[in-house]
Coordinates of C-alpha atoms in Angstrom, one line a residue:
X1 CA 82.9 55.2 108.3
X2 CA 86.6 54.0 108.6
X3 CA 87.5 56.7 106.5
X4 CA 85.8 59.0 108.9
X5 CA 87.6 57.5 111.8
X6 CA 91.4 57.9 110.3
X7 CA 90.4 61.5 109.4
X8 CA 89.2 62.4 112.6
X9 CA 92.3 60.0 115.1
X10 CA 94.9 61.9 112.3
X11 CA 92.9 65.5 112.7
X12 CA 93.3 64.9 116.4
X13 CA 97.1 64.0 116.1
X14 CA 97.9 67.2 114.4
X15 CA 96.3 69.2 116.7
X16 CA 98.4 67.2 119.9
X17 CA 101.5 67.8 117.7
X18 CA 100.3 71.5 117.5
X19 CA 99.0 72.8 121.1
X20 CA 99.1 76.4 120.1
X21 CA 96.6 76.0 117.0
X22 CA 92.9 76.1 118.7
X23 CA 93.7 79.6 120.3
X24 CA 95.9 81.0 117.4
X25 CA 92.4 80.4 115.2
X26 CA 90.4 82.4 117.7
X27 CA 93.2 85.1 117.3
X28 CA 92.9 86.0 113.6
X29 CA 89.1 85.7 114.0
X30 CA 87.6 89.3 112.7
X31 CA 86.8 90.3 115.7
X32 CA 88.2 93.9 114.6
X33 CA 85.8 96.6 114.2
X34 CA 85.6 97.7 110.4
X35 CA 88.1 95.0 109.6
X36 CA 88.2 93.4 106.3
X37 CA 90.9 90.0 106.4
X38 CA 90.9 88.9 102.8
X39 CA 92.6 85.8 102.1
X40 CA 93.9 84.6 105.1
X41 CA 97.2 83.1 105.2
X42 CA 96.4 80.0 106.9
X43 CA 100.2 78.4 107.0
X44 CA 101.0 81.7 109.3
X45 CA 98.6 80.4 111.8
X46 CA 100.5 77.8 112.9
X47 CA 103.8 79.6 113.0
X48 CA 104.3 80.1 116.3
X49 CA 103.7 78.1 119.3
X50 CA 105.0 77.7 122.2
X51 CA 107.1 75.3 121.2
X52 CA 108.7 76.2 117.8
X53 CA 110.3 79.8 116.5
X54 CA 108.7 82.4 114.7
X55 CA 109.3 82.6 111.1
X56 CA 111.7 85.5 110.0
X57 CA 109.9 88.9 109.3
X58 CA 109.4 90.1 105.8
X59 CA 112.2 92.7 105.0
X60 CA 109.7 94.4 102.7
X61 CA 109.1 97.7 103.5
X62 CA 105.3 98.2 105.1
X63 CA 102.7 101.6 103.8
X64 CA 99.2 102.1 104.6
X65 CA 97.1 103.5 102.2
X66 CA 94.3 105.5 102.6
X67 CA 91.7 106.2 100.1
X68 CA 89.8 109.6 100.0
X69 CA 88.0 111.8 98.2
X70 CA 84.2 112.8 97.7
X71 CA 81.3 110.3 98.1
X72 CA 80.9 108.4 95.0
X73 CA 84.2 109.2 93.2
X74 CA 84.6 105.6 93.5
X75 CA 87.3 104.8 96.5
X76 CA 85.8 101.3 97.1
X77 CA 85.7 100.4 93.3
X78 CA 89.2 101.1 93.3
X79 CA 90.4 99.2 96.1
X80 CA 88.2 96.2 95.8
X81 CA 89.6 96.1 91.8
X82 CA 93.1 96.4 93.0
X83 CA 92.7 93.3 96.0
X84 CA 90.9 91.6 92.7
X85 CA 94.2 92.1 90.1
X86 CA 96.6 91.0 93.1
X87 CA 94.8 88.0 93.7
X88 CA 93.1 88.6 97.2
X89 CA 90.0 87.6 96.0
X90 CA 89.4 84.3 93.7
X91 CA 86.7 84.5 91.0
X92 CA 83.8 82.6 93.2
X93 CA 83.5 85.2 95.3
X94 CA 83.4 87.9 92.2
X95 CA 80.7 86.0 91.1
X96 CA 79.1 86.2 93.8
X97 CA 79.1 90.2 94.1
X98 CA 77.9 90.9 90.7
X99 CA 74.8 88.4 91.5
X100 CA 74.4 90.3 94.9
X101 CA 74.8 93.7 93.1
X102 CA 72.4 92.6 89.7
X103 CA 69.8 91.9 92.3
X104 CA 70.1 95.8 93.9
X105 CA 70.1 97.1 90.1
X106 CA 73.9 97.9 90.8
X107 CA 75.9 96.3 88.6
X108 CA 78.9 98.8 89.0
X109 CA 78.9 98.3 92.4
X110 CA 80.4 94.8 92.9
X111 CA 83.8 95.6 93.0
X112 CA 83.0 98.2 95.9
X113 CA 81.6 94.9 97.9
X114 CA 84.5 93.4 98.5
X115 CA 85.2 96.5 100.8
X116 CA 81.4 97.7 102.0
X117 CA 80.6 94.3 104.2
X118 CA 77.8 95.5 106.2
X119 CA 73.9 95.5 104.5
X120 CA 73.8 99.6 105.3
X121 CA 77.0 100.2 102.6
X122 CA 75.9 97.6 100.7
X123 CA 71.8 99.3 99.8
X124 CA 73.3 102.6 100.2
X125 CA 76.2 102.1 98.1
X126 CA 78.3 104.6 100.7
X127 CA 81.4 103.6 102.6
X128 CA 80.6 104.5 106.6
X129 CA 83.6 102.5 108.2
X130 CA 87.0 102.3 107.3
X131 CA 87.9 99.0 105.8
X132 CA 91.1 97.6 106.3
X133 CA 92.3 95.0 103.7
X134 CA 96.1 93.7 102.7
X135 CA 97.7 93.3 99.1
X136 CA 101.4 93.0 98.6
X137 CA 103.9 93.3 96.0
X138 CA 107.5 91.7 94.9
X139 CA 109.1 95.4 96.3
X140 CA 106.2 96.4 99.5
X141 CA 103.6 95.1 101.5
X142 CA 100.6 96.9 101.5
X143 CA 97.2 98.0 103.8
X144 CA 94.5 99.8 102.3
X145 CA 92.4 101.5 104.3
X146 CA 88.9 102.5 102.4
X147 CA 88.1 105.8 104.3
X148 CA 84.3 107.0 104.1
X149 CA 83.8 110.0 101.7
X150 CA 80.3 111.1 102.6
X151 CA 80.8 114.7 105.0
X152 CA 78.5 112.4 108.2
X153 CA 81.7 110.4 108.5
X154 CA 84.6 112.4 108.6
X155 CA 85.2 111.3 112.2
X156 CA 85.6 108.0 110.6
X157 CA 87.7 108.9 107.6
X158 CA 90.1 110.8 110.1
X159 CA 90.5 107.8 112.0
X160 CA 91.7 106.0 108.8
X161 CA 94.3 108.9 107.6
X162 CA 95.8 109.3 111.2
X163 CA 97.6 106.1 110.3
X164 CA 98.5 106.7 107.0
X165 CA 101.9 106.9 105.5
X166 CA 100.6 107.3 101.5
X167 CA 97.3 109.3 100.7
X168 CA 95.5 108.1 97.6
X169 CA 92.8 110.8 96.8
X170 CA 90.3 109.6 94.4
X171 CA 89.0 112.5 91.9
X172 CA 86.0 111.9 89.3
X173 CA 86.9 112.9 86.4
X174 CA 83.0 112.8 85.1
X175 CA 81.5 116.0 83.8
X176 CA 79.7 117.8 86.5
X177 CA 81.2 115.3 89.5
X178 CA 84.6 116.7 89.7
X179 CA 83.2 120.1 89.9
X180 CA 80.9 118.7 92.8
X181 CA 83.9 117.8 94.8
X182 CA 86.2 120.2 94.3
X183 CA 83.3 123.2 94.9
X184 CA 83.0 124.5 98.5
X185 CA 81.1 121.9 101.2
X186 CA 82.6 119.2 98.5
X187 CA 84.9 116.3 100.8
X188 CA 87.9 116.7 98.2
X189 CA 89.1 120.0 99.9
X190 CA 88.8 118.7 103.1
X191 CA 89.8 115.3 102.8
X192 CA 93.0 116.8 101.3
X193 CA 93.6 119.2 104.0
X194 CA 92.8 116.5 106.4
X195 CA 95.3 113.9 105.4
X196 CA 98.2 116.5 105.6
X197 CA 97.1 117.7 109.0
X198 CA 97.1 113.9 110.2
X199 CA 100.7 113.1 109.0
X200 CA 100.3 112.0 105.2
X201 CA 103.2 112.9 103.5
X202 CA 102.7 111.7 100.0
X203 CA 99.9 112.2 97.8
X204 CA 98.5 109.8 94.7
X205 CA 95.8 111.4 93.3
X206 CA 94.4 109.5 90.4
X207 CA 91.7 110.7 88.2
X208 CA 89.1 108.2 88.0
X209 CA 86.3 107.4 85.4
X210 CA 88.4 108.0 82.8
X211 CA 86.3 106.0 81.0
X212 CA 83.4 107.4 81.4
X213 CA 81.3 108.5 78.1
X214 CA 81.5 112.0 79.3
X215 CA 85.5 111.9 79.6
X216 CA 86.8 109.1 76.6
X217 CA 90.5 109.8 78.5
X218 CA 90.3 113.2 77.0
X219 CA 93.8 114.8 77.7
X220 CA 91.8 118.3 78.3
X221 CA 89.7 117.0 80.7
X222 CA 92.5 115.7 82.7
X223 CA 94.6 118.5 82.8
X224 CA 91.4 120.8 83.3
X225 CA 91.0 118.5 87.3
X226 CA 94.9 118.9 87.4
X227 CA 95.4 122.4 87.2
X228 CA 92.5 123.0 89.1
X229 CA 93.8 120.6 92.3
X230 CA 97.1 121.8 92.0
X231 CA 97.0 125.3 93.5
X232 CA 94.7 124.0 96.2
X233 CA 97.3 121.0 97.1
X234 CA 100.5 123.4 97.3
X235 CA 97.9 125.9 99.6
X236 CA 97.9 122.6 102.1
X237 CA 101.6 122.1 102.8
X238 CA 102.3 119.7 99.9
X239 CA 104.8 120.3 97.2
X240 CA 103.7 119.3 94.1
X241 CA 107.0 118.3 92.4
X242 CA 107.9 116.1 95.4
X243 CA 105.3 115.0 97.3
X244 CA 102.2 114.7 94.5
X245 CA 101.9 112.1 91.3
X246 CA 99.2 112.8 89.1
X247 CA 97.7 109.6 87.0
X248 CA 94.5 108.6 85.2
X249 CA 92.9 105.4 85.8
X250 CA 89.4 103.3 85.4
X251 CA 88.9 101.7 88.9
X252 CA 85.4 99.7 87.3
X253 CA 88.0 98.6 84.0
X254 CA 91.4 97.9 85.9
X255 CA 92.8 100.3 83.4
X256 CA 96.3 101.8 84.4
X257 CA 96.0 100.3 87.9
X258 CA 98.6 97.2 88.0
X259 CA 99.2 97.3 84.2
X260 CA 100.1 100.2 82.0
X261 CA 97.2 101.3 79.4
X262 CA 96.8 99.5 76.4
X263 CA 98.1 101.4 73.0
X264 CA 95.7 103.3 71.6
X265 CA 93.6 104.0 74.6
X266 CA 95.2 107.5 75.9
X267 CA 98.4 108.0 73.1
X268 CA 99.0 111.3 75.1
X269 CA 99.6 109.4 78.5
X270 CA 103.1 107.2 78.7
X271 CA 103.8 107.3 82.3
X272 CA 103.4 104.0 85.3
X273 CA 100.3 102.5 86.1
X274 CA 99.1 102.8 89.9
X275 CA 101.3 99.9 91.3
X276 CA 104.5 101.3 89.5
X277 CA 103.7 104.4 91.3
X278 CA 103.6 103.0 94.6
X279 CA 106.9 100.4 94.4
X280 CA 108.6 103.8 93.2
X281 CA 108.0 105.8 96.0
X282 CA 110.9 106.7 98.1
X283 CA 111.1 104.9 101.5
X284 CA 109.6 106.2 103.9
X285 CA 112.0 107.3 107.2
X286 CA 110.8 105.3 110.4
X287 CA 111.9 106.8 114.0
X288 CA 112.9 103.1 115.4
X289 CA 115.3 104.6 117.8
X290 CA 112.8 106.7 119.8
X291 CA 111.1 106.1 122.6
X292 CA 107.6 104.1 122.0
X293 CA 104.5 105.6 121.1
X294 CA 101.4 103.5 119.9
X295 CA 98.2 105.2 120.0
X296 CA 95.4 102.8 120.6
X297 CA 92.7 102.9 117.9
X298 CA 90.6 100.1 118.8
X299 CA 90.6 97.2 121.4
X300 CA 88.4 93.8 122.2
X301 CA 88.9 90.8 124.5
X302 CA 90.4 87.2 122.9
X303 CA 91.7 85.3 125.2
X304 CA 93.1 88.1 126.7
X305 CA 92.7 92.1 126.5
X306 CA 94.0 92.8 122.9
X307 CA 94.3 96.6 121.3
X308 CA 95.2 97.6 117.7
X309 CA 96.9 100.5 116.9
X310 CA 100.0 101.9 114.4
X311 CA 103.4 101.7 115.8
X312 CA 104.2 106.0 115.6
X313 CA 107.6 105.5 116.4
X314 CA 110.3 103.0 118.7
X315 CA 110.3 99.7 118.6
X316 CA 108.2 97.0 121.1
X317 CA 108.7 93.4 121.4
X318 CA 107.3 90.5 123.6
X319 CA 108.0 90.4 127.0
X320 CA 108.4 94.4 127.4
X321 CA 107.3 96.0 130.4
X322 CA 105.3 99.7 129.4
X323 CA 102.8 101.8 130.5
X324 CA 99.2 102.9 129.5
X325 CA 98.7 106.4 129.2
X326 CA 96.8 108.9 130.6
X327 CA 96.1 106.0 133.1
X328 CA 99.6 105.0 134.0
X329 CA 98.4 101.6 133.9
X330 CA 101.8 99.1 134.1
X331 CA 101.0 95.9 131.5
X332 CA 103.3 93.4 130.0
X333 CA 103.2 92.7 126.1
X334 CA 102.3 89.3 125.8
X335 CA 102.1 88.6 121.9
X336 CA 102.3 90.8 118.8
X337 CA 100.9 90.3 115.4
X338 CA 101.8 92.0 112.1
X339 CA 98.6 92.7 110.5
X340 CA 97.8 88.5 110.6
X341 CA 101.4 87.1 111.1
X342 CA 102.8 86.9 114.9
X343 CA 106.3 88.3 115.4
X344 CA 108.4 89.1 118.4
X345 CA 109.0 92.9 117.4
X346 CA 107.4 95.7 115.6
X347 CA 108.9 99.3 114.9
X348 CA 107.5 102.5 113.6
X349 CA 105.4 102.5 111.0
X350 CA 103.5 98.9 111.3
X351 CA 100.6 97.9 112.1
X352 CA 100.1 96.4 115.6
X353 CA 97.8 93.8 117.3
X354 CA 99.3 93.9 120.9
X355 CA 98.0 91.3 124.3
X356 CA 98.9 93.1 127.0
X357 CA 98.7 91.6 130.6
X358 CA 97.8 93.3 133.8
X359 CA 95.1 95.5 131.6
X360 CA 91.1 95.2 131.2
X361 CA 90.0 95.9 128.0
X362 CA 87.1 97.9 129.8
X363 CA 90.3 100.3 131.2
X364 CA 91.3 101.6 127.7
X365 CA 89.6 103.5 125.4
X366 CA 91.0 105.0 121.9
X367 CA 93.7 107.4 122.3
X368 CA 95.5 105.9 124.9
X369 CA 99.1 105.7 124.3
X370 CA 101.8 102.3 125.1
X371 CA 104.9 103.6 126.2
X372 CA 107.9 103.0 128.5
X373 CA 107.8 103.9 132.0
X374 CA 109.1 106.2 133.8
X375 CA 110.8 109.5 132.4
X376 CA 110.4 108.2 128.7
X377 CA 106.8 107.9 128.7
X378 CA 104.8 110.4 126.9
X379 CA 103.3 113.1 128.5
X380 CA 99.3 113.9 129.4
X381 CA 97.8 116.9 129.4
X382 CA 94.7 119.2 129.9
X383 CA 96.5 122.3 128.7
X384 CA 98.9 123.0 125.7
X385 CA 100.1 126.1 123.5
X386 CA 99.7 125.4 119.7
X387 CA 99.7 127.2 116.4
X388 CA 96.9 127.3 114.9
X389 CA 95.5 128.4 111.1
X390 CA 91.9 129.0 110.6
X391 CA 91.2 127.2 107.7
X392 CA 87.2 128.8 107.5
X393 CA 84.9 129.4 110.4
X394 CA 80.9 128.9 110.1
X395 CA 79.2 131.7 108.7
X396 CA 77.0 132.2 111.9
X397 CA 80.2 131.6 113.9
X398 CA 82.6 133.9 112.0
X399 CA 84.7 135.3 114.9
X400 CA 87.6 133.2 116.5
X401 CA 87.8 133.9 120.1
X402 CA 89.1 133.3 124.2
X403 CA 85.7 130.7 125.0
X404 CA 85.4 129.5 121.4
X405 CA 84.5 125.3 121.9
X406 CA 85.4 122.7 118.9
X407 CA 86.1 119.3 118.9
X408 CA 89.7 118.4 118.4
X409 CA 91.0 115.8 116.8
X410 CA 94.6 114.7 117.6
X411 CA 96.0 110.9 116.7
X412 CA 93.3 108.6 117.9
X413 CA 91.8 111.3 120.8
X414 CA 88.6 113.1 119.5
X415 CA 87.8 115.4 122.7
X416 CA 86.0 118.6 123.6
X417 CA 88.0 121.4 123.8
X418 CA 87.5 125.2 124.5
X419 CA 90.0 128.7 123.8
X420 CA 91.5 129.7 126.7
X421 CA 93.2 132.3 125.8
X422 CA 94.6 134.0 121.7
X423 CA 98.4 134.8 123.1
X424 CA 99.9 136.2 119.5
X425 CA 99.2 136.5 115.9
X426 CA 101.5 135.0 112.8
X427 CA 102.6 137.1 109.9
X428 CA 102.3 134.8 107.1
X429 CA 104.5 136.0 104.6
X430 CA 107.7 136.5 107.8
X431 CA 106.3 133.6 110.3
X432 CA 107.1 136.5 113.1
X433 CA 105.1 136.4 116.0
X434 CA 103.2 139.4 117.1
X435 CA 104.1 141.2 120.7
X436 CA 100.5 142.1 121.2
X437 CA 98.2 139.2 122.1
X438 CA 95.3 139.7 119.6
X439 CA 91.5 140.0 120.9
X440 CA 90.0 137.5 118.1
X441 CA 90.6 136.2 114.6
X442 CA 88.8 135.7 111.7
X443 CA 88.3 133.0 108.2
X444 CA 92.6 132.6 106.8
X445 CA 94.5 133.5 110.6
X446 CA 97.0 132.2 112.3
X447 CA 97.8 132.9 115.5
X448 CA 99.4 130.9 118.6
X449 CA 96.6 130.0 121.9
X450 CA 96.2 128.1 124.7
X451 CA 94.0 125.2 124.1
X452 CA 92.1 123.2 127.0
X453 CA 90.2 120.0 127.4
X454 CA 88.8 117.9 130.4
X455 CA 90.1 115.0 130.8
X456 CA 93.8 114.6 130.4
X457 CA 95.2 113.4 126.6
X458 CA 98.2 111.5 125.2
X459 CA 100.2 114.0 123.3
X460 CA 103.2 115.8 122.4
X461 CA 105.4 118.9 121.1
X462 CA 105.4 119.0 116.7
X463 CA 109.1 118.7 117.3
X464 CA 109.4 115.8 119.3
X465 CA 106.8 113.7 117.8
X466 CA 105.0 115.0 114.8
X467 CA 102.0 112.4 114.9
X468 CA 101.3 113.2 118.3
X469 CA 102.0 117.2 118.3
X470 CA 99.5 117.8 115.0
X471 CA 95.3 118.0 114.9
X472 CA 92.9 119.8 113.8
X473 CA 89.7 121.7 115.2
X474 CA 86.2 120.7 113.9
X475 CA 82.9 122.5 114.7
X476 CA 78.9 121.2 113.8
X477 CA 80.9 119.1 111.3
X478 CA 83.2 120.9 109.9
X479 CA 87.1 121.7 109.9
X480 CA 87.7 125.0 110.9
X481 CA 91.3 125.2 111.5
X482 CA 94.4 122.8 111.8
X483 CA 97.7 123.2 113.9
X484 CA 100.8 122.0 115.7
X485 CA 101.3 121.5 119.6
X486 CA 104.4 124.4 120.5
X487 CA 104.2 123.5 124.3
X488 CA 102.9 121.7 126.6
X489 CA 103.9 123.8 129.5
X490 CA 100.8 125.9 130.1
X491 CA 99.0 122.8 131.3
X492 CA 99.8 120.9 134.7
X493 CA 101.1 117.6 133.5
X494 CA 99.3 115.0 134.8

């Protein structure tokens, strides 16, 4: 009992000595949708109070990764492996997975657990939200985000790659699986595409299952999913000598992922492992100069109306005054937080957690955009011109067309839209726009057309900001074309 007492008059002491502990707690709660916090950093909770300094920012340079690929090539394995080898996860918890996973006749599966926290993912054994988890290195600092590879999700998955900066896209390297994927209606063509559209500019794509005892890290069959990619890859916008890395790994053995294979197991493979890969990537370029735009992916109520989102380019600290758009809503940033860690300024590229004042939480829905006020804000609109390729229509739907109605998908906005209006077609092989406005378009197109919506949305020119002026068009579930925003002229800015 008097040890009880001393424990709870020196408990009570510390939190006197620190007043801003009780609602820092309730702030890295996991009160995020789809969020996975994996070993907490509970010394950063107490770093800032109202009464001491914030602890200086890591200088590491930040990348989201997202993980795609087809359902079942074994994205969650991967990730939940790599959080293991860095240490994000101690061995209890392990344990604790393969019991959970013996008990479903999954044993393979345990790994993939650490990502899949709801029941549903769990007896399915399929991703449906994007996890979110942290891992860091002595170079970079690292988010993963586990997108959803079944075709029902895409939504989700394109939520996950719109704030990408590194695409990881997972390929089975299993006889008969690969093929699955890669075929048409398979999610490794348009996951692919998808992740270029929304902005990422590098591409890891690591043959997994090498192990597997249709595969023994045969050299053929990795060069066979290679060459096959490759053509594909370059036919999305990405160059393949500067902008893809090709590796084999075992996600379910750890093998080439933060250490290189052992002799003997693939002689005809010398290069880096998977973490080697990522600290060698060049740095990434981050428009910190520009005015602000943070899209809003996802917001709740804390103590305080709370939105998360990627910071696309600028800079916001505490204090500043912005604006919510479309709404032009005026709110006050009240406190930022780096992934878990509170700091007094973010800039393009990181992840924010922003408490705004003057804002309900019931006034913002995803898509919105913080920006300055006044002239410097970003624009909202119900019309816009864009370019446009038609990646493949629906066979009953073949024709491209003035009245045609998709769903587009730009940043965080996923909105109805309809054709207005096909203004000129696009030579390929010269990029020369035609004088005649043609009538329609069919499956491989391109063309230039005035796109509409109803209700006004955050976005901008290619050329002016290149994560708000791309997205892509998606009927009954499936991408049909992808473009850039030219102009936003046609439509009366709101």
């Amino acid at each position: 009992l008097v040890t009880y007492v001393v424990y709870k008059c020196s408990w009570c002491c510390v939190r006197r000595a620190l007043p801003g502990l009780d609602g820092q707690q309730a702030k890295t709660g996991t009160n995020t949708p789809a969020a996975v916090h994996l070993a907490p950093k509970i010394g950063f909770a107490m770093e800032s109070t109202d009464s001491g300094p914030l602890l200086p920012r890591d200088s590491r340079e930040h990348l989201n990764l997202v993980f795609i690929g087809h359902v079942d090539a074994g994205k969650s394995t991967f990730c939940g492996q790599i959080l293991y080898q860095t240490d994000q996860v101690d061995a209890r918890t392990i344990e604790k997975y393969e019991k959970e996973a013996k008990e479903k006749n999954r044993e393979s599966w345990f790994l993939a657990f650490i990502m899949d926290t709801n029941e549903e993912e769990r007896a399915k054994g399929k991703t449906v939200e994007v996890g979110r988890a942290h891992f860091e290195t002595k170079s970079k600092r690292y988010t993963i985000l586990d997108a959803p590879g079944h075709k029902n999700y895409v939504p989700n998955m394109i939520a996950g790659a719109c704030q990408a900066d590194v695409g990881v896209l997972v390929i089975s390297a299993r006889k008969g699986e690969f093929e699955t994927g890669f075929e048409r209606g398979g999610q490794t063509r348009e996951h692919a595409l998808l992740a270029k559209t929304l902005g990422v500019r590098m591409l890891v794509v690591v043959i997994n299952k090498m192990d597997d005892p249709t595969v023994v890290w045969s050299q053929e069959r990795f060069t066979e999913c290679c060459d096959k990619l490759l053509p594909f890859l370059k036919g999305c916008g990405y160059n393949p000598k500067k902008d893809v890395i090709f590796l084999p790994i075992s996600a379910l053995t750890a093998a080439n992922v933060i250490k290189r294979l052992p002799e003997g197991t693939a002689p005809w493979y010398t290069g880096p492992c998977f973490l080697e890969v990522l600290d060698e990537l060049p740095v990434m370029e981050r428009n910190k100069d520009a005015p602000l735009r943070l899209p809003t992916l996802s917001k709740y109520k804390d103590l305080g109306t709370i939105i998360e989102g990627k910071v696309e380019q600028g800079t916001i600290t505490v204090g500043d005054k912005l604006c919510m758009m479309p709404n032009r809503t005026p709110v006050e940033v009240l406190q930022l937080w780096l992934d878990q860690d509170e700091v007094q300024y973010l800039v393009g590229g990181e992840n924010a957690r922003v408490k705004l004042k003057d804002i309900s939480d019931e006034d913002i829905m995803p898509g919105f955009v913080l920006t300055p006020r006044g002239n410097l804000g970003c624009p909202a609109v119900r019309r816009f011109e864009a370019q446009l390729i038609i990646v493949e229509l629906l066979e009953h739907k073949s024709i491209f067309s003035a009245g045609y109605t998709a769903v587009l998908h730009v940043h965080a906005v996923a909105e109805e839209c309809s054709i207005l209006q096909l203004t000129s077609s696009i030579d390929k092989k010269t990029g020369k726009r035609s004088k005649k406005a043609p009538m329609f378009v069919k499956s491989g197109g391109v063309i230039t057309c005035i796109i509409e919506v109803e209700q006004p949305i955050c976005v901008e020119t290619f050329e002016s900001a290149p994560q708000l002026g791309r997205f892509t068009l998606r009927d009954e579930g499936k991408t049909i074309g992808i473009g850039k925003i030219l102009d936003l002229s046609p439509g009366q800015q709101e």
